[in-house]
CSV table of C-alpha atoms in Angstrom, one decimal:
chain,number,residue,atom,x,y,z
A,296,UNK,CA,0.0,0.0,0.0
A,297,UNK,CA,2.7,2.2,0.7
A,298,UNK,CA,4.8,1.4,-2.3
A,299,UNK,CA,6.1,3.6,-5.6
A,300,UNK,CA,5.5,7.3,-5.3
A,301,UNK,CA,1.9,6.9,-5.2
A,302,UNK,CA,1.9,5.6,-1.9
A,303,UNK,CA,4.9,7.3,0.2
A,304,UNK,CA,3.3,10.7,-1.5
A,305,UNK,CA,0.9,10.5,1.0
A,306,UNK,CA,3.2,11.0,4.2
A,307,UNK,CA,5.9,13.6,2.6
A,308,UNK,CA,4.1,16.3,4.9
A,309,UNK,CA,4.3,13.8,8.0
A,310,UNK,CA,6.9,13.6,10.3
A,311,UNK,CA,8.5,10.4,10.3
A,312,UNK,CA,7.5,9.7,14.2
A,313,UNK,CA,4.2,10.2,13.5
A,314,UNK,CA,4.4,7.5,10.7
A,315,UNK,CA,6.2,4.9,12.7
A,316,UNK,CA,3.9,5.7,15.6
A,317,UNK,CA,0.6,5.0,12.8
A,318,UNK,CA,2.1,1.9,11.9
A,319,UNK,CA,3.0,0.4,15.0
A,320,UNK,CA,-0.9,1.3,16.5
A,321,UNK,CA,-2.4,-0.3,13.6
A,322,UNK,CA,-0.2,-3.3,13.7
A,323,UNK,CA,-0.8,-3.6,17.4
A,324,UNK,CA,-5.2,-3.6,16.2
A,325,UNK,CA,-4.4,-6.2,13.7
A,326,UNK,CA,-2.6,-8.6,15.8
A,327,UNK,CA,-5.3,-7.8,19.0
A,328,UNK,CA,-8.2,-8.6,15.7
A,329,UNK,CA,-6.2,-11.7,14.6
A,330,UNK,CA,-5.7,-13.2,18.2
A,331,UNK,CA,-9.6,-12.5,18.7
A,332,UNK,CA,-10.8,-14.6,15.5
A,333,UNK,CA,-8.1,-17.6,16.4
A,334,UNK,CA,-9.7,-18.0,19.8
C-alpha cells in the first residue's frame, strides 16, 4: 500500500514519528483482531 511514489506521496508532509507511531498502532489492532478470531 505504501509502495512507488503513489503511496509514500501521502506522508511527505508527515513527520517520520508520527508514521512509525501509525504503523505500529495499527499493527498492534491487527494482531489484538487476529488473536480475537483464532480464539
Amino acid at each position: 500500500m505504501l509502495h512507488g511514489a503513489g503511496g509514500s506521496s501521502i506522508y511527505s508532509g508527515m513527520p517520520i514519528q508520527r508514521i512509525f507511531r501509525d504503523v505500529h498502532a495499527i499493527s498492534q489492532h491487527a494482531l489484538r483482531l487476529a488473536e480475537g478470531n483464532s480464539s
